[in-house]
Amino acid sequence: LMVASSEDYGQDYEHLQVLLSKFEDLKHKMGQGQRRFHQCERNAVALVEMNNSYSPAIQERQEGLRESWSLLQEHTKAREEKLVAAEEIHRFNRDAAEAMGRIQEKYAAIPDDLGRDLNTVQSQQR
């Protein structure tokens, strides 16, 4: 639940890629966990249908498990949406920084000398 509800969106695009990789691992593990959850559901139903003295406790415990699983799924979905948004922002910031660097390089290449004669001015215009 800690990974699914984390508010860490990376310091930059590369850091976010590491977080996305960890998040994909979590989603894979949740896929495995979902199979186990459904098996528990089937087992609980079978045990409750036997009408033994433990049925109320089984139902209560299974309800708690359902609530926890549902909460984990909600947090995971919200985290995925936020990570996708963060990826777009980090990509924009990275691309903007690269563009700004290229602009500054071009600006620095502009000569300060405005030319002293017609030949110098014409060569700078080329």
PDB file of N, CA, C and O in Angstrom, residues 43-114:
ATOM      1  N   ASN A  43     -12.836 -19.873  -1.250  1.00  0.00           N
ATOM      2  CA  ASN A  43     -12.706 -20.663  -0.023  1.00  0.00           C
ATOM      3  C   ASN A  43     -13.625 -20.147   1.076  1.00  0.00           C
ATOM      4  O   ASN A  43     -14.255 -20.937   1.786  1.00  0.00           O
ATOM      5  N   ALA A  44     -13.718 -18.830   1.204  1.00  0.00           N
ATOM      6  CA  ALA A  44     -14.580 -18.249   2.236  1.00  0.00           C
ATOM      7  C   ALA A  44     -16.039 -18.598   1.975  1.00  0.00           C
ATOM      8  O   ALA A  44     -16.771 -18.969   2.908  1.00  0.00           O
ATOM      9  N   VAL A  45     -16.465 -18.484   0.737  1.00  0.00           N
ATOM     10  CA  VAL A  45     -17.852 -18.814   0.394  1.00  0.00           C
ATOM     11  C   VAL A  45     -18.136 -20.278   0.712  1.00  0.00           C
ATOM     12  O   VAL A  45     -19.175 -20.609   1.307  1.00  0.00           O
ATOM     13  N   ALA A  46     -17.214 -21.143   0.350  1.00  0.00           N
ATOM     14  CA  ALA A  46     -17.403 -22.574   0.619  1.00  0.00           C
ATOM     15  C   ALA A  46     -17.490 -22.842   2.115  1.00  0.00           C
ATOM     16  O   ALA A  46     -18.349 -23.628   2.570  1.00  0.00           O
ATOM     17  N   LEU A  47     -16.642 -22.197   2.890  1.00  0.00           N
ATOM     18  CA  LEU A  47     -16.659 -22.410   4.342  1.00  0.00           C
ATOM     19  C   LEU A  47     -17.934 -21.860   4.977  1.00  0.00           C
ATOM     20  O   LEU A  47     -18.524 -22.486   5.871  1.00  0.00           O
ATOM     21  N   VAL A  48     -18.384 -20.697   4.527  1.00  0.00           N
ATOM     22  CA  VAL A  48     -19.606 -20.095   5.077  1.00  0.00           C
ATOM     23  C   VAL A  48     -20.813 -20.955   4.726  1.00  0.00           C
ATOM     24  O   VAL A  48     -21.726 -21.123   5.550  1.00  0.00           O
ATOM     25  N   GLU A  49     -20.839 -21.531   3.533  1.00  0.00           N
ATOM     26  CA  GLU A  49     -21.962 -22.374   3.125  1.00  0.00           C
ATOM     27  C   GLU A  49     -22.063 -23.638   3.969  1.00  0.00           C
ATOM     28  O   GLU A  49     -23.125 -24.255   4.035  1.00  0.00           O
ATOM     29  N   MET A  50     -21.000 -24.008   4.639  1.00  0.00           N
ATOM     30  CA  MET A  50     -21.024 -25.189   5.513  1.00  0.00           C
ATOM     31  C   MET A  50     -21.770 -24.895   6.819  1.00  0.00           C
ATOM     32  O   MET A  50     -22.050 -25.808   7.588  1.00  0.00           O
ATOM     33  N   ASN A  51     -22.094 -23.626   7.069  1.00  0.00           N
ATOM     34  CA  ASN A  51     -22.836 -23.203   8.254  1.00  0.00           C
ATOM     35  C   ASN A  51     -22.232 -23.731   9.551  1.00  0.00           C
ATOM     36  O   ASN A  51     -22.937 -24.269  10.402  1.00  0.00           O
ATOM     37  N   ASN A  52     -20.957 -23.547   9.715  1.00  0.00           N
ATOM     38  CA  ASN A  52     -20.366 -23.958  10.994  1.00  0.00           C
ATOM     39  C   ASN A  52     -20.269 -22.742  11.913  1.00  0.00           C
ATOM     40  O   ASN A  52     -20.625 -21.627  11.539  1.00  0.00           O
ATOM     41  N   SER A  53     -19.802 -22.954  13.093  1.00  0.00           N
ATOM     42  CA  SER A  53     -19.771 -21.878  14.097  1.00  0.00           C
ATOM     43  C   SER A  53     -18.785 -20.761  13.739  1.00  0.00           C
ATOM     44  O   SER A  53     -18.839 -19.677  14.304  1.00  0.00           O
ATOM     45  N   TYR A  54     -17.887 -21.027  12.808  1.00  0.00           N
ATOM     46  CA  TYR A  54     -16.895 -20.021  12.408  1.00  0.00           C
ATOM     47  C   TYR A  54     -17.375 -19.127  11.257  1.00  0.00           C
ATOM     48  O   TYR A  54     -16.678 -18.189  10.869  1.00  0.00           O
ATOM     49  N   SER A  55     -18.534 -19.392  10.722  1.00  0.00           N
ATOM     50  CA  SER A  55     -19.036 -18.639   9.570  1.00  0.00           C
ATOM     51  C   SER A  55     -19.051 -17.127   9.781  1.00  0.00           C
ATOM     52  O   SER A  55     -18.592 -16.384   8.907  1.00  0.00           O
ATOM     53  N   PRO A  56     -19.551 -16.618  10.922  1.00  0.00           N
ATOM     54  CA  PRO A  56     -19.534 -15.156  11.110  1.00  0.00           C
ATOM     55  C   PRO A  56     -18.106 -14.578  11.108  1.00  0.00           C
ATOM     56  O   PRO A  56     -17.864 -13.520  10.518  1.00  0.00           O
ATOM     57  N   ALA A  57     -17.178 -15.266  11.733  1.00  0.00           N
ATOM     58  CA  ALA A  57     -15.788 -14.788  11.762  1.00  0.00           C
ATOM     59  C   ALA A  57     -15.174 -14.816  10.364  1.00  0.00           C
ATOM     60  O   ALA A  57     -14.436 -13.897   9.974  1.00  0.00           O
ATOM     61  N   ILE A  58     -15.495 -15.847   9.616  1.00  0.00           N
ATOM     62  CA  ILE A  58     -14.979 -15.961   8.246  1.00  0.00           C
ATOM     63  C   ILE A  58     -15.534 -14.823   7.390  1.00  0.00           C
ATOM     64  O   ILE A  58     -14.798 -14.173   6.643  1.00  0.00           O
ATOM     65  N   GLN A  59     -16.831 -14.565   7.510  1.00  0.00           N
ATOM     66  CA  GLN A  59     -17.450 -13.487   6.741  1.00  0.00           C
ATOM     67  C   GLN A  59     -16.835 -12.132   7.098  1.00  0.00           C
ATOM     68  O   GLN A  59     -16.563 -11.311   6.219  1.00  0.00           O
ATOM     69  N   GLU A  60     -16.630 -11.908   8.383  1.00  0.00           N
ATOM     70  CA  GLU A  60     -16.058 -10.640   8.841  1.00  0.00           C
ATOM     71  C   GLU A  60     -14.630 -10.467   8.308  1.00  0.00           C
ATOM     72  O   GLU A  60     -14.265  -9.397   7.814  1.00  0.00           O
ATOM     73  N   ARG A  61     -13.867 -11.524   8.400  1.00  0.00           N
ATOM     74  CA  ARG A  61     -12.477 -11.441   7.929  1.00  0.00           C
ATOM     75  C   ARG A  61     -12.433 -11.251   6.412  1.00  0.00           C
ATOM     76  O   ARG A  61     -11.616 -10.487   5.904  1.00  0.00           O
ATOM     77  N   GLN A  62     -13.309 -11.935   5.707  1.00  0.00           N
ATOM     78  CA  GLN A  62     -13.330 -11.806   4.249  1.00  0.00           C
ATOM     79  C   GLN A  62     -13.770 -10.401   3.838  1.00  0.00           C
ATOM     80  O   GLN A  62     -13.260  -9.850   2.874  1.00  0.00           O
ATOM     81  N   GLU A  63     -14.689  -9.812   4.570  1.00  0.00           N
ATOM     82  CA  GLU A  63     -15.117  -8.442   4.268  1.00  0.00           C
ATOM     83  C   GLU A  63     -13.945  -7.471   4.461  1.00  0.00           C
ATOM     84  O   GLU A  63     -13.733  -6.552   3.665  1.00  0.00           O
ATOM     85  N   GLY A  64     -13.178  -7.658   5.512  1.00  0.00           N
ATOM     86  CA  GLY A  64     -11.985  -6.833   5.735  1.00  0.00           C
ATOM     87  C   GLY A  64     -10.978  -6.993   4.602  1.00  0.00           C
ATOM     88  O   GLY A  64     -10.370  -6.013   4.154  1.00  0.00           O
ATOM     89  N   LEU A  65     -10.822  -8.219   4.142  1.00  0.00           N
ATOM     90  CA  LEU A  65      -9.919  -8.483   3.028  1.00  0.00           C
ATOM     91  C   LEU A  65     -10.411  -7.797   1.760  1.00  0.00           C
ATOM     92  O   LEU A  65      -9.633  -7.179   1.031  1.00  0.00           O
ATOM     93  N   ARG A  66     -11.717  -7.860   1.509  1.00  0.00           N
ATOM     94  CA  ARG A  66     -12.291  -7.187   0.327  1.00  0.00           C
ATOM     95  C   ARG A  66     -12.055  -5.684   0.375  1.00  0.00           C
ATOM     96  O   ARG A  66     -11.688  -5.064  -0.626  1.00  0.00           O
ATOM     97  N   GLU A  67     -12.275  -5.091   1.542  1.00  0.00           N
ATOM     98  CA  GLU A  67     -12.076  -3.646   1.699  1.00  0.00           C
ATOM     99  C   GLU A  67     -10.610  -3.273   1.466  1.00  0.00           C
ATOM    100  O   GLU A  67     -10.316  -2.280   0.794  1.00  0.00           O
ATOM    101  N   SER A  68      -9.702  -4.062   2.028  1.00  0.00           N
ATOM    102  CA  SER A  68      -8.272  -3.792   1.845  1.00  0.00           C
ATOM    103  C   SER A  68      -7.867  -3.924   0.385  1.00  0.00           C
ATOM    104  O   SER A  68      -7.110  -3.102  -0.142  1.00  0.00           O
ATOM    105  N   TRP A  69      -8.355  -4.955  -0.280  1.00  0.00           N
ATOM    106  CA  TRP A  69      -8.026  -5.169  -1.694  1.00  0.00           C
ATOM    107  C   TRP A  69      -8.572  -4.027  -2.545  1.00  0.00           C
ATOM    108  O   TRP A  69      -7.892  -3.508  -3.424  1.00  0.00           O
ATOM    109  N   SER A  70      -9.790  -3.622  -2.259  1.00  0.00           N
ATOM    110  CA  SER A  70     -10.408  -2.521  -2.998  1.00  0.00           C
ATOM    111  C   SER A  70      -9.627  -1.223  -2.791  1.00  0.00           C
ATOM    112  O   SER A  70      -9.379  -0.469  -3.742  1.00  0.00           O
ATOM    113  N   LEU A  71      -9.221  -0.950  -1.569  1.00  0.00           N
ATOM    114  CA  LEU A  71      -8.448   0.244  -1.260  1.00  0.00           C
ATOM    115  C   LEU A  71      -7.109   0.222  -2.003  1.00  0.00           C
ATOM    116  O   LEU A  71      -6.685   1.230  -2.576  1.00  0.00           O
ATOM    117  N   LEU A  72      -6.458  -0.925  -2.018  1.00  0.00           N
ATOM    118  CA  LEU A  72      -5.187  -1.057  -2.731  1.00  0.00           C
ATOM    119  C   LEU A  72      -5.383  -0.785  -4.217  1.00  0.00           C
ATOM    120  O   LEU A  72      -4.581  -0.080  -4.846  1.00  0.00           O
ATOM    121  N   GLN A  73      -6.450  -1.312  -4.803  1.00  0.00           N
ATOM    122  CA  GLN A  73      -6.712  -1.079  -6.225  1.00  0.00           C
ATOM    123  C   GLN A  73      -6.982   0.400  -6.513  1.00  0.00           C
ATOM    124  O   GLN A  73      -6.498   0.940  -7.510  1.00  0.00           O
ATOM    125  N   GLU A  74      -7.724   1.056  -5.633  1.00  0.00           N
ATOM    126  CA  GLU A  74      -8.008   2.483  -5.813  1.00  0.00           C
ATOM    127  C   GLU A  74      -6.720   3.302  -5.754  1.00  0.00           C
ATOM    128  O   GLU A  74      -6.498   4.187  -6.592  1.00  0.00           O
ATOM    129  N   HIS A  75      -5.881   3.017  -4.747  1.00  0.00           N
ATOM    130  CA  HIS A  75      -4.614   3.748  -4.611  1.00  0.00           C
ATOM    131  C   HIS A  75      -3.704   3.487  -5.816  1.00  0.00           C
ATOM    132  O   HIS A  75      -3.027   4.398  -6.289  1.00  0.00           O
ATOM    133  N   THR A  76      -3.698   2.264  -6.292  1.00  0.00           N
ATOM    134  CA  THR A  76      -2.857   1.916  -7.436  1.00  0.00           C
ATOM    135  C   THR A  76      -3.310   2.657  -8.686  1.00  0.00           C
ATOM    136  O   THR A  76      -2.486   3.205  -9.421  1.00  0.00           O
ATOM    137  N   LYS A  77      -4.598   2.721  -8.901  1.00  0.00           N
ATOM    138  CA  LYS A  77      -5.118   3.430 -10.074  1.00  0.00           C
ATOM    139  C   LYS A  77      -4.795   4.921  -9.988  1.00  0.00           C
ATOM    140  O   LYS A  77      -4.347   5.527 -10.975  1.00  0.00           O
ATOM    141  N   ALA A  78      -4.994   5.515  -8.821  1.00  0.00           N
ATOM    142  CA  ALA A  78      -4.702   6.934  -8.642  1.00  0.00           C
ATOM    143  C   ALA A  78      -3.208   7.207  -8.834  1.00  0.00           C
ATOM    144  O   ALA A  78      -2.821   8.193  -9.475  1.00  0.00           O
ATOM    145  N   ARG A  79      -2.366   6.323  -8.307  1.00  0.00           N
ATOM    146  CA  ARG A  79      -0.913   6.488  -8.447  1.00  0.00           C
ATOM    147  C   ARG A  79      -0.511   6.413  -9.920  1.00  0.00           C
ATOM    148  O   ARG A  79       0.302   7.205 -10.389  1.00  0.00           O
ATOM    149  N   GLU A  80      -1.107   5.481 -10.652  1.00  0.00           N
ATOM    150  CA  GLU A  80      -0.777   5.342 -12.068  1.00  0.00           C
ATOM    151  C   GLU A  80      -1.147   6.613 -12.834  1.00  0.00           C
ATOM    152  O   GLU A  80      -0.365   7.095 -13.663  1.00  0.00           O
ATOM    153  N   GLU A  81      -2.309   7.171 -12.555  1.00  0.00           N
ATOM    154  CA  GLU A  81      -2.734   8.405 -13.224  1.00  0.00           C
ATOM    155  C   GLU A  81      -1.777   9.554 -12.912  1.00  0.00           C
ATOM    156  O   GLU A  81      -1.407  10.325 -13.802  1.00  0.00           O
ATOM    157  N   LYS A  82      -1.355   9.647 -11.664  1.00  0.00           N
ATOM    158  CA  LYS A  82      -0.438  10.724 -11.270  1.00  0.00           C
ATOM    159  C   LYS A  82       0.945  10.519 -11.874  1.00  0.00           C
ATOM    160  O   LYS A  82       1.612  11.493 -12.250  1.00  0.00           O
ATOM    161  N   LEU A  83       1.396   9.272 -11.971  1.00  0.00           N
ATOM    162  CA  LEU A  83       2.700   9.005 -12.582  1.00  0.00           C
ATOM    163  C   LEU A  83       2.691   9.358 -14.063  1.00  0.00           C
ATOM    164  O   LEU A  83       3.675   9.903 -14.581  1.00  0.00           O
ATOM    165  N   VAL A  84       1.591   9.071 -14.745  1.00  0.00           N
ATOM    166  CA  VAL A  84       1.484   9.415 -16.165  1.00  0.00           C
ATOM    167  C   VAL A  84       1.539  10.939 -16.335  1.00  0.00           C
ATOM    168  O   VAL A  84       2.240  11.456 -17.209  1.00  0.00           O
ATOM    169  N   ALA A  85       0.826  11.658 -15.476  1.00  0.00           N
ATOM    170  CA  ALA A  85       0.848  13.126 -15.536  1.00  0.00           C
ATOM    171  C   ALA A  85       2.247  13.660 -15.221  1.00  0.00           C
ATOM    172  O   ALA A  85       2.736  14.571 -15.895  1.00  0.00           O
ATOM    173  N   ALA A  86       2.897  13.082 -14.220  1.00  0.00           N
ATOM    174  CA  ALA A  86       4.245  13.508 -13.857  1.00  0.00           C
ATOM    175  C   ALA A  86       5.221  13.241 -14.996  1.00  0.00           C
ATOM    176  O   ALA A  86       6.131  14.038 -15.251  1.00  0.00           O
ATOM    177  N   GLU A  87       5.020  12.128 -15.710  1.00  0.00           N
ATOM    178  CA  GLU A  87       5.896  11.811 -16.834  1.00  0.00           C
ATOM    179  C   GLU A  87       5.783  12.890 -17.912  1.00  0.00           C
ATOM    180  O   GLU A  87       6.797  13.332 -18.467  1.00  0.00           O
ATOM    181  N   GLU A  88       4.584  13.335 -18.195  1.00  0.00           N
ATOM    182  CA  GLU A  88       4.380  14.387 -19.189  1.00  0.00           C
ATOM    183  C   GLU A  88       5.063  15.681 -18.759  1.00  0.00           C
ATOM    184  O   GLU A  88       5.716  16.353 -19.565  1.00  0.00           O
ATOM    185  N   ILE A  89       4.929  16.018 -17.490  1.00  0.00           N
ATOM    186  CA  ILE A  89       5.540  17.249 -16.974  1.00  0.00           C
ATOM    187  C   ILE A  89       7.060  17.156 -17.019  1.00  0.00           C
ATOM    188  O   ILE A  89       7.739  18.087 -17.470  1.00  0.00           O
ATOM    189  N   HIS A  90       7.609  16.041 -16.549  1.00  0.00           N
ATOM    190  CA  HIS A  90       9.064  15.878 -16.562  1.00  0.00           C
ATOM    191  C   HIS A  90       9.606  15.872 -17.993  1.00  0.00           C
ATOM    192  O   HIS A  90      10.674  16.435 -18.259  1.00  0.00           O
ATOM    193  N   ARG A  91       8.895  15.245 -18.914  1.00  0.00           N
ATOM    194  CA  ARG A  91       9.332  15.227 -20.316  1.00  0.00           C
ATOM    195  C   ARG A  91       9.334  16.649 -20.872  1.00  0.00           C
ATOM    196  O   ARG A  91      10.280  17.064 -21.537  1.00  0.00           O
ATOM    197  N   PHE A  92       8.276  17.409 -20.581  1.00  0.00           N
ATOM    198  CA  PHE A  92       8.224  18.801 -21.033  1.00  0.00           C
ATOM    199  C   PHE A  92       9.385  19.600 -20.454  1.00  0.00           C
ATOM    200  O   PHE A  92      10.062  20.330 -21.180  1.00  0.00           O
ATOM    201  N   ASN A  93       9.620  19.469 -19.150  1.00  0.00           N
ATOM    202  CA  ASN A  93      10.711  20.219 -18.512  1.00  0.00           C
ATOM    203  C   ASN A  93      12.064  19.854 -19.117  1.00  0.00           C
ATOM    204  O   ASN A  93      12.908  20.726 -19.348  1.00  0.00           O
ATOM    205  N   ARG A  94      12.279  18.570 -19.381  1.00  0.00           N
ATOM    206  CA  ARG A  94      13.532  18.123 -19.988  1.00  0.00           C
ATOM    207  C   ARG A  94      13.680  18.706 -21.389  1.00  0.00           C
ATOM    208  O   ARG A  94      14.721  19.269 -21.747  1.00  0.00           O
ATOM    209  N   ASP A  95      12.625  18.611 -22.181  1.00  0.00           N
ATOM    210  CA  ASP A  95      12.673  19.120 -23.548  1.00  0.00           C
ATOM    211  C   ASP A  95      12.849  20.640 -23.569  1.00  0.00           C
ATOM    212  O   ASP A  95      13.601  21.178 -24.400  1.00  0.00           O
ATOM    213  N   ALA A  96      12.174  21.338 -22.664  1.00  0.00           N
ATOM    214  CA  ALA A  96      12.306  22.798 -22.591  1.00  0.00           C
ATOM    215  C   ALA A  96      13.726  23.202 -22.183  1.00  0.00           C
ATOM    216  O   ALA A  96      14.282  24.154 -22.735  1.00  0.00           O
ATOM    217  N   ALA A  97      14.315  22.464 -21.253  1.00  0.00           N
ATOM    218  CA  ALA A  97      15.683  22.766 -20.830  1.00  0.00           C
ATOM    219  C   ALA A  97      16.664  22.538 -21.977  1.00  0.00           C
ATOM    220  O   ALA A  97      17.594  23.335 -22.183  1.00  0.00           O
ATOM    221  N   GLU A  98      16.460  21.465 -22.743  1.00  0.00           N
ATOM    222  CA  GLU A  98      17.318  21.200 -23.899  1.00  0.00           C
ATOM    223  C   GLU A  98      17.167  22.300 -24.948  1.00  0.00           C
ATOM    224  O   GLU A  98      18.164  22.765 -25.519  1.00  0.00           O
ATOM    225  N   ALA A  99      15.945  22.718 -25.209  1.00  0.00           N
ATOM    226  CA  ALA A  99      15.704  23.783 -26.184  1.00  0.00           C
ATOM    227  C   ALA A  99      16.341  25.088 -25.714  1.00  0.00           C
ATOM    228  O   ALA A  99      16.965  25.805 -26.510  1.00  0.00           O
ATOM    229  N   MET A 100      16.209  25.387 -24.439  1.00  0.00           N
ATOM    230  CA  MET A 100      16.802  26.605 -23.891  1.00  0.00           C
ATOM    231  C   MET A 100      18.330  26.556 -24.024  1.00  0.00           C
ATOM    232  O   MET A 100      18.954  27.558 -24.364  1.00  0.00           O
ATOM    233  N   GLY A 101      18.909  25.402 -23.805  1.00  0.00           N
ATOM    234  CA  GLY A 101      20.356  25.259 -23.962  1.00  0.00           C
ATOM    235  C   GLY A 101      20.794  25.515 -25.390  1.00  0.00           C
ATOM    236  O   GLY A 101      21.806  26.201 -25.632  1.00  0.00           O
ATOM    237  N   ARG A 102      20.042  24.988 -26.357  1.00  0.00           N
ATOM    238  CA  ARG A 102      20.371  25.226 -27.764  1.00  0.00           C
ATOM    239  C   ARG A 102      20.220  26.704 -28.119  1.00  0.00           C
ATOM    240  O   ARG A 102      21.047  27.267 -28.844  1.00  0.00           O
ATOM    241  N   ILE A 103      19.177  27.332 -27.603  1.00  0.00           N
ATOM    242  CA  ILE A 103      18.967  28.762 -27.860  1.00  0.00           C
ATOM    243  C   ILE A 103      20.123  29.571 -27.291  1.00  0.00           C
ATOM    244  O   ILE A 103      20.653  30.481 -27.949  1.00  0.00           O
ATOM    245  N   GLN A 104      20.549  29.236 -26.084  1.00  0.00           N
ATOM    246  CA  GLN A 104      21.661  29.968 -25.458  1.00  0.00           C
ATOM    247  C   GLN A 104      22.962  29.759 -26.229  1.00  0.00           C
ATOM    248  O   GLN A 104      23.767  30.682 -26.347  1.00  0.00           O
ATOM    249  N   GLU A 105      23.174  28.543 -26.763  1.00  0.00           N
ATOM    250  CA  GLU A 105      24.363  28.295 -27.589  1.00  0.00           C
ATOM    251  C   GLU A 105      24.333  29.168 -28.836  1.00  0.00           C
ATOM    252  O   GLU A 105      25.356  29.757 -29.208  1.00  0.00           O
ATOM    253  N   LYS A 106      23.170  29.244 -29.484  1.00  0.00           N
ATOM    254  CA  LYS A 106      23.038  30.073 -30.690  1.00  0.00           C
ATOM    255  C   LYS A 106      23.222  31.545 -30.352  1.00  0.00           C
ATOM    256  O   LYS A 106      23.859  32.284 -31.091  1.00  0.00           O
ATOM    257  N   TYR A 107      22.679  31.966 -29.242  1.00  0.00           N
ATOM    258  CA  TYR A 107      22.803  33.363 -28.827  1.00  0.00           C
ATOM    259  C   TYR A 107      24.272  33.704 -28.557  1.00  0.00           C
ATOM    260  O   TYR A 107      24.748  34.776 -28.936  1.00  0.00           O
ATOM    261  N   ALA A 108      24.975  32.779 -27.917  1.00  0.00           N
ATOM    262  CA  ALA A 108      26.395  33.008 -27.617  1.00  0.00           C
ATOM    263  C   ALA A 108      27.223  33.053 -28.893  1.00  0.00           C
ATOM    264  O   ALA A 108      28.289  33.684 -28.927  1.00  0.00           O
ATOM    265  N   ALA A 109      26.752  32.420 -29.964  1.00  0.00           N
ATOM    266  CA  ALA A 109      27.492  32.403 -31.228  1.00  0.00           C
ATOM    267  C   ALA A 109      27.320  33.705 -32.018  1.00  0.00           C
ATOM    268  O   ALA A 109      28.035  33.936 -32.986  1.00  0.00           O
ATOM    269  N   ILE A 110      26.385  34.549 -31.613  1.00  0.00           N
ATOM    270  CA  ILE A 110      26.182  35.827 -32.300  1.00  0.00           C
ATOM    271  C   ILE A 110      27.369  36.733 -31.954  1.00  0.00           C
ATOM    272  O   ILE A 110      27.649  36.974 -30.777  1.00  0.00           O
ATOM    273  N   PRO A 111      28.050  37.238 -32.970  1.00  0.00           N
ATOM    274  CA  PRO A 111      29.231  38.067 -32.683  1.00  0.00           C
ATOM    275  C   PRO A 111      28.844  39.410 -32.064  1.00  0.00           C
ATOM    276  O   PRO A 111      27.794  39.978 -32.383  1.00  0.00           O
ATOM    277  N   ASP A 112      29.683  39.870 -31.170  1.00  0.00           N
ATOM    278  CA  ASP A 112      29.483  41.183 -30.543  1.00  0.00           C
ATOM    279  C   ASP A 112      29.946  42.304 -31.462  1.00  0.00           C
ATOM    280  O   ASP A 112      29.456  43.428 -31.380  1.00  0.00           O
ATOM    281  N   ASP A 113      30.898  41.990 -32.307  1.00  0.00           N
ATOM    282  CA  ASP A 113      31.461  42.981 -33.222  1.00  0.00           C
ATOM    283  C   ASP A 113      30.442  43.276 -34.315  1.00  0.00           C
ATOM    284  O   ASP A 113      30.019  42.394 -35.042  1.00  0.00           O
ATOM    285  N   LEU A 114      30.027  44.511 -34.433  1.00  0.00           N
ATOM    286  CA  LEU A 114      29.034  44.897 -35.427  1.00  0.00           C
ATOM    287  C   LEU A 114      29.670  45.227 -36.780  1.00  0.00           C
ATOM    288  O   LEU A 114      28.972  45.542 -37.726  1.00  0.00           O
TER     289      LEU A 114
END
